Coordinates of C-alpha atoms and ligand atoms in Angstrom, one line a residue:
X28 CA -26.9 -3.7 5.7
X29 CA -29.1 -2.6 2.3
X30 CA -28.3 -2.6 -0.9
X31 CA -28.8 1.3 -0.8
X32 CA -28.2 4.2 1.5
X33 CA -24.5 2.7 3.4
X34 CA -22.6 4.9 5.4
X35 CA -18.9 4.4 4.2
X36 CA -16.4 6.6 7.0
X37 CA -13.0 7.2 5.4
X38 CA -10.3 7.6 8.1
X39 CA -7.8 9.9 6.6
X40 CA -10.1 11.4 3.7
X41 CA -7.8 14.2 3.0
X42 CA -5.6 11.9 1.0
X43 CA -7.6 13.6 -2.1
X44 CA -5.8 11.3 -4.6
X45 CA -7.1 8.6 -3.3
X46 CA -10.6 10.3 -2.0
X47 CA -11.8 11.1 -5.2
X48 CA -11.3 8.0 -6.7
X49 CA -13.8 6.4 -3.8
X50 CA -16.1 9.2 -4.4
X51 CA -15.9 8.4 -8.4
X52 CA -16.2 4.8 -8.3
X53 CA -19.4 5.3 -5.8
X54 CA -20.8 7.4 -8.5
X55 CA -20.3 4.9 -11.1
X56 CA -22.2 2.1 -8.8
X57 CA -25.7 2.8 -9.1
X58 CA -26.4 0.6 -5.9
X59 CA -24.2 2.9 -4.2
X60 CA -24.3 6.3 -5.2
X61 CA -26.7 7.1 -2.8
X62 CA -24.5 6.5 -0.1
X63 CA -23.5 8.6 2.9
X64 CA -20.0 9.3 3.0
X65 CA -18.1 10.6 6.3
X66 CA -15.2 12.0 6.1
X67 CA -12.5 12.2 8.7
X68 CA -9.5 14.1 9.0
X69 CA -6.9 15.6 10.8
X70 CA -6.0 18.3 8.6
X71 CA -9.3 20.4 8.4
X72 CA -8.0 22.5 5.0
X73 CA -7.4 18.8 3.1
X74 CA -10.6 17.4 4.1
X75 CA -12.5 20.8 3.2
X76 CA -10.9 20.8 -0.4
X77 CA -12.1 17.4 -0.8
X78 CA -15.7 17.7 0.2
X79 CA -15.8 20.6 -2.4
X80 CA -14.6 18.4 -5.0
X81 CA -16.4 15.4 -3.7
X82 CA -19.5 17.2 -4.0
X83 CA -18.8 18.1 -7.6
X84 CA -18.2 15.0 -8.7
X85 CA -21.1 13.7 -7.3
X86 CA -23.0 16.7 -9.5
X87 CA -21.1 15.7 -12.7
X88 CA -21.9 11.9 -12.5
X89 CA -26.0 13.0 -11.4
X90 CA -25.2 10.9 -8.0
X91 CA -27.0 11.2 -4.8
X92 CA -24.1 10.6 -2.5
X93 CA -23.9 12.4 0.6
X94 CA -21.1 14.0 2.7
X95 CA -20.4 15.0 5.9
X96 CA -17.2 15.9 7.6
X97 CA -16.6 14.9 11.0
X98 CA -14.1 15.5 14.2
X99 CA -13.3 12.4 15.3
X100 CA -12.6 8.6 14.7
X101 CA -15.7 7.9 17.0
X102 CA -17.8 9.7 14.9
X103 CA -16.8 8.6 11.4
X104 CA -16.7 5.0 12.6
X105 CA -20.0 5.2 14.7
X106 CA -23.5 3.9 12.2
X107 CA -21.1 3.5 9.0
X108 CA -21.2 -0.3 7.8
X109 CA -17.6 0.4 6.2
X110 CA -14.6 2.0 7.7
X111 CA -11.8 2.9 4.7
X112 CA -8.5 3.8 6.4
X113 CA -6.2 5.6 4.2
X114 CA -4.6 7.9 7.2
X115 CA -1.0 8.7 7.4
X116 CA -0.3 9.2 11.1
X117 CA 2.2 11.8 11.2
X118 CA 2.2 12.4 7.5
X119 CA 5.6 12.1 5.4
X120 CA 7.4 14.6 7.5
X121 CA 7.2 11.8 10.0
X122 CA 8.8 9.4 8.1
X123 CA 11.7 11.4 6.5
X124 CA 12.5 12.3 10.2
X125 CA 12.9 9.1 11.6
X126 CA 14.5 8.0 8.4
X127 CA 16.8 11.1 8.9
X128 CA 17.5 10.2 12.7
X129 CA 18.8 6.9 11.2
X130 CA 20.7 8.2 8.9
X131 CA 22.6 10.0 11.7
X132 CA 23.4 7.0 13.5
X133 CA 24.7 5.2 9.7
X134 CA 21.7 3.7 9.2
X135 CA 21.3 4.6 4.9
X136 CA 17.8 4.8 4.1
X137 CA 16.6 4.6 7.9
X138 CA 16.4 1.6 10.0
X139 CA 13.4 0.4 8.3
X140 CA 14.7 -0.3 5.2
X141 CA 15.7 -4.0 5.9
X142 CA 15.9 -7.2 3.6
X143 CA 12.8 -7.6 1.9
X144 CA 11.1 -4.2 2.7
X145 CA 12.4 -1.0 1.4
X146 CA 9.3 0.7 0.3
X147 CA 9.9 4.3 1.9
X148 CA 5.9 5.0 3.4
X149 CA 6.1 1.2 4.9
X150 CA 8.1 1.6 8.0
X151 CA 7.1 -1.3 10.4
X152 CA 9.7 -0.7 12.9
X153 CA 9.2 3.3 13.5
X154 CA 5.8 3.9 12.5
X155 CA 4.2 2.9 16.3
X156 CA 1.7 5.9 15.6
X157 CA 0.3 4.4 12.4
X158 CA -0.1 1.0 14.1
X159 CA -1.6 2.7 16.8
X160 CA -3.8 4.4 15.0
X161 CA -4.9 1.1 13.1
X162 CA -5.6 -0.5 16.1
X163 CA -7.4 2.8 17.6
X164 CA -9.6 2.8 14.7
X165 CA -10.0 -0.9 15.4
X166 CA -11.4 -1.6 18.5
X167 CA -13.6 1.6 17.8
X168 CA -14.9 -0.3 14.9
X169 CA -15.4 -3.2 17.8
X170 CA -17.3 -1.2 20.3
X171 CA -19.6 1.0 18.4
X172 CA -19.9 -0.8 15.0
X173 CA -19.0 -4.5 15.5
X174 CA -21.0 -5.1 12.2
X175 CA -19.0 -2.7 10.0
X176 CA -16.0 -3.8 7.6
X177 CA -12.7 -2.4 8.1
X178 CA -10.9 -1.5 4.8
X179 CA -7.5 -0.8 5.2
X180 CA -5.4 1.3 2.5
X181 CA -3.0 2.4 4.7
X182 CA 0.7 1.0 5.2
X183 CA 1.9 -1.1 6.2
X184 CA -0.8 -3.3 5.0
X185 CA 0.9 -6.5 6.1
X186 CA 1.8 -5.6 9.5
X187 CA -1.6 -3.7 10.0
X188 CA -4.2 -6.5 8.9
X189 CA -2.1 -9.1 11.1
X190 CA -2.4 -6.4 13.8
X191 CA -5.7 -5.7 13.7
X192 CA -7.2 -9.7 13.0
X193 CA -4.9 -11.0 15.5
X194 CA -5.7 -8.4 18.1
X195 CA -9.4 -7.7 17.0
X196 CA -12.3 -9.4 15.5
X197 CA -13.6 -7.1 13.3
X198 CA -14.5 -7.8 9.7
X199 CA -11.4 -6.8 8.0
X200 CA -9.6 -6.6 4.8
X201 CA -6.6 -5.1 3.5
X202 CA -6.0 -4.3 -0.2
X203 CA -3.6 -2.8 -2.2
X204 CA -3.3 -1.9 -6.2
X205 CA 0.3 -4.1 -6.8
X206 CA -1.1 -6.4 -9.0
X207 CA -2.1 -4.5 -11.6
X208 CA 1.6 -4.1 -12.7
X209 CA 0.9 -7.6 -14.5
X210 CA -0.4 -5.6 -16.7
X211 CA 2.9 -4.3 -18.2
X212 CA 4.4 -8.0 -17.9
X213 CA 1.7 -8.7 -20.1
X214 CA 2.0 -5.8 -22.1
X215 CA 6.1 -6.2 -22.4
X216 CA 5.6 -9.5 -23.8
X217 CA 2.6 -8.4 -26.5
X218 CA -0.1 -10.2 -24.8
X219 CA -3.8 -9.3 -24.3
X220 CA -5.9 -12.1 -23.0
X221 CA -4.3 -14.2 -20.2
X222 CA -5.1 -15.2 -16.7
X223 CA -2.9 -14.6 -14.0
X224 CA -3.2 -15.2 -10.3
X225 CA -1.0 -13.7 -7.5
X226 CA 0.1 -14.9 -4.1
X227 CA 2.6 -14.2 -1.2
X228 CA 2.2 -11.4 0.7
X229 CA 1.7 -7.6 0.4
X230 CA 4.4 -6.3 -1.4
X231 CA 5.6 -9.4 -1.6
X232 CA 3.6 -11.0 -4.2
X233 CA 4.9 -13.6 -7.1
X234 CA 2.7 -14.6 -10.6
X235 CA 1.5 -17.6 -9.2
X236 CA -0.2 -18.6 -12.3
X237 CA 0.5 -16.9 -16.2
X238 CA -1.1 -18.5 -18.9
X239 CA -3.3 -17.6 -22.4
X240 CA -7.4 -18.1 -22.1
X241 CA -6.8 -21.9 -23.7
X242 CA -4.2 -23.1 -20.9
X243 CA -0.9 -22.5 -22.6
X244 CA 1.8 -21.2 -19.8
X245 CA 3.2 -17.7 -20.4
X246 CA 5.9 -18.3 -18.6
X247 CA 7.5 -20.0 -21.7
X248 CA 7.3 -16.7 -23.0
X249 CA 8.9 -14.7 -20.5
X250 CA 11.7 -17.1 -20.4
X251 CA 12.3 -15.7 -24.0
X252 CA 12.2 -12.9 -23.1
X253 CA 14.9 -13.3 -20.2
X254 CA 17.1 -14.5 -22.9
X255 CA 17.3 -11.3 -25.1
X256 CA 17.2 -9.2 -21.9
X257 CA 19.9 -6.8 -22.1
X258 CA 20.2 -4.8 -18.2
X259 CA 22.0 -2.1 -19.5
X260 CA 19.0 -1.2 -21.8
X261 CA 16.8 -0.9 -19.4
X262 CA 15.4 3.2 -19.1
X263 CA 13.0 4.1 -16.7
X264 CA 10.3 6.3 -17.5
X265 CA 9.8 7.5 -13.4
X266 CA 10.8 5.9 -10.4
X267 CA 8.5 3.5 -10.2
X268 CA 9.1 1.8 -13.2
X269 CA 10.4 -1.2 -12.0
X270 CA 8.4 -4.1 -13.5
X271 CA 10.7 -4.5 -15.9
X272 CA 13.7 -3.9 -14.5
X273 CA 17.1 -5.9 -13.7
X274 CA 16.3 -6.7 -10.3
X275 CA 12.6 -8.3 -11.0
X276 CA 14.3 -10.1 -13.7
X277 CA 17.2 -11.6 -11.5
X278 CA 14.8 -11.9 -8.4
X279 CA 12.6 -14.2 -11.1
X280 CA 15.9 -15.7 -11.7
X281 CA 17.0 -16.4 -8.2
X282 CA 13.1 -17.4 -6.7
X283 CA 11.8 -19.1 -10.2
X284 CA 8.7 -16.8 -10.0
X285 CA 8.1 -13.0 -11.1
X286 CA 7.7 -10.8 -8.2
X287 CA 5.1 -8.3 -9.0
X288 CA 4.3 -4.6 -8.5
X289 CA 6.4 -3.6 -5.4
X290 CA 7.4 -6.6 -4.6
X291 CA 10.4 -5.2 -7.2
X292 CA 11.1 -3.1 -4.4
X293 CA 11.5 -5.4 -1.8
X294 CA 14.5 -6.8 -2.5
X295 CA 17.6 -7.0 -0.5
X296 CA 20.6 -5.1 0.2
X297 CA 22.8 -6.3 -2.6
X298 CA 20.3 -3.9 -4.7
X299 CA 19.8 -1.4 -2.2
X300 CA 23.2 -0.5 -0.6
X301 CA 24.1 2.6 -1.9
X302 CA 22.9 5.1 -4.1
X303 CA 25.0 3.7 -7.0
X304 CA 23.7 0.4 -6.4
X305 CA 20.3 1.4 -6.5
X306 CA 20.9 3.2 -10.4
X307 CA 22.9 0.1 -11.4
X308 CA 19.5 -2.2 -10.5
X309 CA 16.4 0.0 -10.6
X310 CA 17.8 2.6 -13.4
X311 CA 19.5 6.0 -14.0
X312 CA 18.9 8.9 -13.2
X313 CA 16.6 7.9 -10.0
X314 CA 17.7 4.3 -8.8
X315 CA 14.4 3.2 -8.2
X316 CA 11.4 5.0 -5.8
X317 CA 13.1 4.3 -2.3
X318 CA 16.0 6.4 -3.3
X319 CA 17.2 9.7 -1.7
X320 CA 16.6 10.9 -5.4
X321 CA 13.2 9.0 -5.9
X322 CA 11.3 9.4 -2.7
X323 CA 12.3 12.8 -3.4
X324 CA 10.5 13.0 -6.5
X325 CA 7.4 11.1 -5.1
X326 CA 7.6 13.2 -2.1
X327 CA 7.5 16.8 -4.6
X328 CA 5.1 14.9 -6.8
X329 CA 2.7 14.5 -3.8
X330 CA 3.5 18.3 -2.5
X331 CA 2.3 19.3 -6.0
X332 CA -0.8 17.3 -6.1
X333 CA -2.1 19.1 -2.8
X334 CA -1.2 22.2 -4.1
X335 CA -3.1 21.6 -7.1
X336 CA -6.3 20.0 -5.3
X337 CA -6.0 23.5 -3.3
X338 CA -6.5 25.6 -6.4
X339 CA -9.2 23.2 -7.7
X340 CA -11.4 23.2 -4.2
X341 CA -11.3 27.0 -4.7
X342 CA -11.7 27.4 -8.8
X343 CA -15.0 25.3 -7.6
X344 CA -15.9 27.7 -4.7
X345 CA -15.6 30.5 -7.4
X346 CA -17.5 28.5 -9.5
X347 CA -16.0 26.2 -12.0
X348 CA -17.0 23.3 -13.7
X349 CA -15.1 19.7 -11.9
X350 CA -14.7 19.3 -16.1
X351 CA -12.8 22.6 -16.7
X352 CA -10.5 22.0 -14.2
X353 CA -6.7 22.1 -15.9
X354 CA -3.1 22.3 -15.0
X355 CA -1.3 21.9 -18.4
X356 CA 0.6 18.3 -16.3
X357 CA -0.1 14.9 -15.5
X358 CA -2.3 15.7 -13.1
X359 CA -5.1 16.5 -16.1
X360 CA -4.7 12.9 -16.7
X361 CA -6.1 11.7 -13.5
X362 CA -8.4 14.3 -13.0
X363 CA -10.1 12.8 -17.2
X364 CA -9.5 9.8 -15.7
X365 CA -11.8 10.1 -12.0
X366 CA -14.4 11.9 -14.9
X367 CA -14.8 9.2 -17.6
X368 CA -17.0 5.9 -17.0
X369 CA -14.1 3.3 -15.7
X370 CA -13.4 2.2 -12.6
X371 CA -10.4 3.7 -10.8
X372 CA -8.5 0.0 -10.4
X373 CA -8.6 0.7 -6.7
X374 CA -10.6 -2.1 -5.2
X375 CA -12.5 -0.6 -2.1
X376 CA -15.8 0.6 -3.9
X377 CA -16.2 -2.5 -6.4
X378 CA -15.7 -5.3 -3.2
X379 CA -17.9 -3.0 -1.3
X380 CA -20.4 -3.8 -4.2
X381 CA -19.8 -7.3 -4.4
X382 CA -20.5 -7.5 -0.5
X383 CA -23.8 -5.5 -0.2
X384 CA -25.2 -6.2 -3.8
X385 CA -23.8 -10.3 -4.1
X386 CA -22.6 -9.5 -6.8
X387 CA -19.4 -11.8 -7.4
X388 CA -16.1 -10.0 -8.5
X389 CA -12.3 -11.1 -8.0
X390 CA -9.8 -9.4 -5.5
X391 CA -6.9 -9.3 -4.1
X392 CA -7.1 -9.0 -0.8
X393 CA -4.8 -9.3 2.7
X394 CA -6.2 -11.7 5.3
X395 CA -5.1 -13.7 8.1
X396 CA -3.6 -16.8 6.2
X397 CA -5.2 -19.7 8.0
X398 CA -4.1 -22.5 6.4
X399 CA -4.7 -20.7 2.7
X400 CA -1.2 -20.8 1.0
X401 CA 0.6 -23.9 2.8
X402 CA 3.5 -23.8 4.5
X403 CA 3.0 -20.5 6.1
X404 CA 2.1 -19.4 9.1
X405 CA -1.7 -19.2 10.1
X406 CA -1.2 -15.7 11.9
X407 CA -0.3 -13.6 9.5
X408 CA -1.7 -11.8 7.1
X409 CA -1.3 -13.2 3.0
X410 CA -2.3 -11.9 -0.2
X411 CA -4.1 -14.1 -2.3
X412 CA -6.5 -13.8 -5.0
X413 CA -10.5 -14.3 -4.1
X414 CA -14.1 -14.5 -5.1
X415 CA -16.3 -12.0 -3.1
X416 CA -20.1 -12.5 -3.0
X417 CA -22.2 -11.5 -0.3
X418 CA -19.6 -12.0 2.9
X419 CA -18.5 -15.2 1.4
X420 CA -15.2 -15.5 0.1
X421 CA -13.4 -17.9 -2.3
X422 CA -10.1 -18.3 -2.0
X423 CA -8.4 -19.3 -5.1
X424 CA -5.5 -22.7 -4.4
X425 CA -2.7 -20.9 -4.4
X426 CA 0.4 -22.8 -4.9
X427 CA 3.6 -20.9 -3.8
X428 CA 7.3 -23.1 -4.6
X429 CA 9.7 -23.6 -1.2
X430 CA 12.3 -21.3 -3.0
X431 CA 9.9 -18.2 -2.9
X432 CA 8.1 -19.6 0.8
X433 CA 11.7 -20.2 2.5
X434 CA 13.8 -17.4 0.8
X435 CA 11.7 -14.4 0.7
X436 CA 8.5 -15.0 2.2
X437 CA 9.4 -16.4 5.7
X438 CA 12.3 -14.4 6.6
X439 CA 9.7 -11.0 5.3
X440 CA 7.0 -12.5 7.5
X441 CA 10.0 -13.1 10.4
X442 CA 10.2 -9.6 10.4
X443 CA 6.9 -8.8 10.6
X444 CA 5.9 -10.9 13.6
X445 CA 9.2 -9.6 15.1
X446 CA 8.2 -5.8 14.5
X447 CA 4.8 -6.4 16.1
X448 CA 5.9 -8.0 18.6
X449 CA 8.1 -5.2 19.5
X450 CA 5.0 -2.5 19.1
X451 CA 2.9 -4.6 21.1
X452 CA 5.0 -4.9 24.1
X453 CA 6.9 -1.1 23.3
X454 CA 9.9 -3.3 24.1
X455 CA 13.2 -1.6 22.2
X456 CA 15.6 -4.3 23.3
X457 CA 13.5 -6.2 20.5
X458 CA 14.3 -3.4 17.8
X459 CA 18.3 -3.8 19.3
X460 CA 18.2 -7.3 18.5
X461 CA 17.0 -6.7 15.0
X462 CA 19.6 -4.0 14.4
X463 CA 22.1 -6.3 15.5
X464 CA 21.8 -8.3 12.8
X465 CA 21.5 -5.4 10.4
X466 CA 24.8 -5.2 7.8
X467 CA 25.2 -1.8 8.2
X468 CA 25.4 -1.8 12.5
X469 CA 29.6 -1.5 13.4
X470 CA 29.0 -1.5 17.3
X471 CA 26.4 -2.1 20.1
X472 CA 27.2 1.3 21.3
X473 CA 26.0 2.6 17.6
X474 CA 23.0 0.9 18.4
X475 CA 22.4 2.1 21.8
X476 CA 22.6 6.0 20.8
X477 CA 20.4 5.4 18.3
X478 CA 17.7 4.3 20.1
X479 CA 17.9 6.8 22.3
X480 CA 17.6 9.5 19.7
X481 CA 15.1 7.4 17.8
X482 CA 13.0 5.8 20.2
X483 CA 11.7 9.6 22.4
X484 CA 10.5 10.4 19.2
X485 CA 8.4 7.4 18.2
X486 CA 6.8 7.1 21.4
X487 CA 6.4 10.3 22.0
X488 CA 4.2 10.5 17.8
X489 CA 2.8 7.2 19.1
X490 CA 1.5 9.0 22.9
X491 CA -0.1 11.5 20.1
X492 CA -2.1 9.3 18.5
X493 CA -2.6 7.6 21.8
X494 CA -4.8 10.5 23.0
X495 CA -6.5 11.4 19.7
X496 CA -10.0 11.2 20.0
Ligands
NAD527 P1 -0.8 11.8 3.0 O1 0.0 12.2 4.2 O2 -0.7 12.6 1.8 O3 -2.4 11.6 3.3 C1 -2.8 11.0 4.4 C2 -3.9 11.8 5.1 O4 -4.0 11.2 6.4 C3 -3.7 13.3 5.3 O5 -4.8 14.0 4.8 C4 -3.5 13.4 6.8 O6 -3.9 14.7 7.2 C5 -4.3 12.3 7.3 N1 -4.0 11.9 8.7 C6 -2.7 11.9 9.2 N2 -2.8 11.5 10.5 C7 -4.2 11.3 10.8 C8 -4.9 10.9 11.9 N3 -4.2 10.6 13.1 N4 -6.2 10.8 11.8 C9 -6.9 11.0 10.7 N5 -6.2 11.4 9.6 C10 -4.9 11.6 9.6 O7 -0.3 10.3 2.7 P2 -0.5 9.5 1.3 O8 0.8 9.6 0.5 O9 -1.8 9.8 0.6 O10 -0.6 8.0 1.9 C11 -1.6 7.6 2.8 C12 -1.4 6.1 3.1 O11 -1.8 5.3 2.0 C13 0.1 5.8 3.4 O12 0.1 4.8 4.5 C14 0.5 5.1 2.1 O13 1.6 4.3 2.3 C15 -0.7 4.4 1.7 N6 -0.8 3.9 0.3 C16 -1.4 2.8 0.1 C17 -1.6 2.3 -1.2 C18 -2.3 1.0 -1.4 O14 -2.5 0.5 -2.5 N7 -2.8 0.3 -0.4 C19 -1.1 3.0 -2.3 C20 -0.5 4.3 -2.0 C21 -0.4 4.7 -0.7

C-alpha cells in the first residue's frame, strides 16, 4: 500500500450525507486526493447523484480523485486497500416494518428496543440482512483483498465488528461520531481546553477521563453543575439533543460516569416506556430521537436530504457551480460546511491517513476487546480511545468503574453475544427466550405469533441479501 493512488470502495455510497463528507475530507488530504474511489450501490439513482457531486467537489477543492461506480460487492471490494461500509440493507422502510410487525404483537417501539439499546437504525435482533450483508462483504474482503481494511459505518457497529473479527480475519475497524458530543458537556460547562477520553462500548460509551490541560478534574465541575440542574428546564433544540438532558444526568447519577453521545439513548425502560415517558426524560415536544414523533422527524429529515441531493446532482448536470448550490434550510449549512477547509469530524479519511502516511492521530475506534478495558469479555467488540500510526495502534488504559462494567455494560454486551448467537445459528427459539424476559411480553402464545409474523419476513430480507452479488 503507497502513500498515493489507494483505491477506497464504499459499500453503500448512496448514503450522500455521508459520501460527500469522504469525498471532501479526501480532498483536503493531499496524500490522498489522488485516490481512486469505487462506489457501490444498490440504488443506481442515489449513487449516480453522488458521483455528480463527488466529481464536483473534487473540481472545487483542485483534487485528482477518481470515481467509478460499480455493480457489485465483488467489484468494489476487489484491488481497493479500504472497504467503507455505510450500507443500509433494506433501507429504513425495513426497519419501520419490522418495528411495525412488533408493534402489532404489543411490542412499543419494536422488539428491538430492549434495555440498553433503543437507537431506532440499530436493530440487532431483526436486522439478519444487515449482518449478512456485513459478513458478505467480509469474507469478500478475505478472498479477494485479504490486505484491505474494512471500515465499518454501518449499524449496528457493536454487533457488526464482533461479527465480523470473531468470524473473519480481516483488518477491521468500526467507528462511529458519539464522542464528539463532549463537546457540548464541555461547552455547557464554559470550558475550552480539556482532555477527555471515552470508553465502553459503541453507543455505550462513559467520559472515562475529564480534566483541564494542567490535571485538574472536570468532573468537580459538572458536579456543580448537577446541583443547580433543574429537569424541568431542560428544552430541546431537535431530537437529538440529549447531552444534556434528565436522563444523561440521572444515568451519571445512578453509574458515577457521564454517558456520552448516544449512549443517552440507551437507557432503559423506566425512560422509554411510553410516549409520555419519553417527553418527561428526553424533552417536549419529541421525547427524544427513538420516539414515534422523533424517528419521525429523522426519518422526514432524511427523505428531504435525498430530495435535495436530487435537485443538486441535476442543477450540476445543467451546470451549476457545487458553491451556488442553495435551499434557503439547514441543509446550506452542511453543504458550506463539506466546501470550507475543516475536516468533517467523521473519522474514516483522517485514520485512513494516519495508516498509509504514519502519520499519528487519536481515534476512537470499535475492536475486539482482548484484554483492553478489564473485566470484559475478550470477544467482543469495545470502544476505546487510540493512537494510529502506520498499522500500529495504541490503546489508551482505559479504566472503566464495576458500577458502569456490571450495570450497563455486561448485561448490553449479554445481549449482544445473545443476538449473534441467534443470527448465526438462524435459531428463533433464541429470540423467544429473549422476549420472554422482555417487560412488555403477557403470554408465550404472544410470543409465538409474533415470530411467526416477524420471523418470514427477516429471513426472507436476509435470503435477499443472501443471493446479492
Ligand atoms: P440510507 O438508507 O439513507 O442509506 C444507505 C445506503 O445503503 C442507500 O443508498 C441504500 O441504497 C444502500 N444500500 C442498501 N442496501 C444495500 C446493499 N445490500 N448493498 C449496497 N448498498 C445498499 O441509510 P442512512 O440513514 O444513511 O444510514 C446508513 C447506515 O449508517 C445505517 O446503518 C445507520 O445506522 C448508520 N449510521 C452510522 C453512523 C456512525 O457514526 N457510525 C451515523 C449515522 C448513521
Amino acid at each position: 500500500m503507497g502513500g498515493t493512488g489507494l483505491r477506497i470502495g464504499i459499500i453503500g455510497a448512496g448514503s450522500a450525507v455521508f459520501s460527500m463528507k469522504i469525498v471532501s475530507d479526501l480532498c483536503k488530504f493531499p496524500s490522498l486526493s489522488d485516490s481512486h474511489v469505487v462506489l457501490m450501490d444498490v440504488d443506481r439513482t442515489r449513487v449516480e447523484n453522488v458521483l455528480v457531486l463527488a466529481k464536483e467537489l473534487t473540481k472545487y477543492f483542485n483534487a485528482k480523485l477518481k470515481f467509478s461506480i460499480v455493480e457489485t460487492i465483488k467489484n468494489a471490494v476487489e484491488g481497493s486497500d479500504f472497504v467503507i461500509n455505510t450500507a443500509l440493507a433494506g433501507g429504513h422502510g425495513y426497519l419501520d416494518l419490522v418495528r411495525s410487525i412488533g408493534e402489532k404483537h404489543g411490542y412499543y417501539r419494536g422488539i428491538d428496543a430492549q434495555n440498553f439499546n433503543f437507537v431506532s437504525d440499530y436493530l440487532n435482533l431483526t436486522n439478519w440482512n444487515q449482518l449478512t450483508l456485513f459478513l458478505k462483504i467480509a469474507r469478500t474482503i478475505e478472498k479477494y483483498a485479504p490486505n484491505a481494511w474494512y471500515l465499518q459505518a454501518a449499524n449496528p457497529v457493536m454487533e457488526g465488528t464482533t461479527l465480523v473479527s470473531t468470524q473473519t480475519g480481516i483488518k477491521m475497524v468500526g467507528f462511529c461520531h458519539g464522542h464528539h458530543a463532549v463537546e457540548a458537556i464541555a461547552k455547557f460547562l464554559g470550558v475550552s481546553e480539556y482532555e477527555w477520553q471515552v470508553g465502553g462500548v459503541n453507543h455505550g460509551i462513559w467520559l472515562t477521563k475529564f480534566r483541564t490541560k494542567d490535571g485538574k478534574d472536570l468532573y468537580k465541575e459538572v458536579e456543580k453543575a448537577l446541583q443547580k440542574t433543574r429537569y424541568e428546564e431542560f428544552k430541546p433544540s431537535n431530537p437529538f439533543d440529549d447531552q444534556l438532558s434528565p436522563v444523561a444526568w440521572e444515568m451519571y447519577k445512578l453509574y458515577g460516569l457521564f454517558p456520552i453521545g448516544d449512549t443517552v439513548r440507551n437507557s432503559t425502560w423506566k425512560y422509554h416506556r411510553d410516549l409520555q415517558t419519553k417527553i418527561k426524560w428526553y424533552g417536549a415536544p419529541w421525547g427524544g430521537a427513538d420516539s414515534e414523533i422523533g424517528w419521525k422527524w429523522y426519518v422526514e429529515e432524511l427523505s428531504r436530504v435525498v430530495g435535495v441531493i436530487d435537485m443538486f446532482a441535476k442543477m450540476v448536470r445543467e451546470g451549476a457551480k457545487i458553491n451556488e448550490l442553495k435551499t434557503g434550510t439547514q441543509i446550506d449549512d452542511y453543504l458550506k460546511e463539506i466546501l470550507s477547509e475543516k475536516i468533517s469530524g467523521e473519522q474514516h479519511v483522517p485514520f485512513i491517513n494516519s495508516v498509509v502516511s504514519k502519520v499519528p492521530g487519536r481515534f476512537v475506534v470499535n475492536v475486539l476487546n482482548k484484554g483492553k478495558i478489564k473485566n470484559l469479555e475478550d470477544d467482543v467488540a469495545v470502544e476505546i480511545c487510540a493512537t494510529v500510526c502506520g498499522e500500529k495502534f495504541e490503546y489508551e488504559e482505559t479504566h472503566i468503574p464495576e458500577r458502569v462494567v456490571n450495570w450497563y455494560l455486561k448485561p448490553r454486551i449479554l445481549l449482544a453475544k445473545q443476538a449473534i448467537d441467534a443470527f448465526l445459528n438462524k435459531d428463533v427459539r433464541l429470540i423467544a427466550d429473549i422476549l420472554e424476559r422482555d417487560p412488555r411480553t403477557k403470554s408465550t402464545e404472544q410470543v409465538e405469533k409474533l415470530i411467526a409474523e416477524l420471523y418470514t419476513v427477516v429471513r426472507q430480507e436476509a435470503e435477499k441479501i443472501e443471493q446479492q452479488e
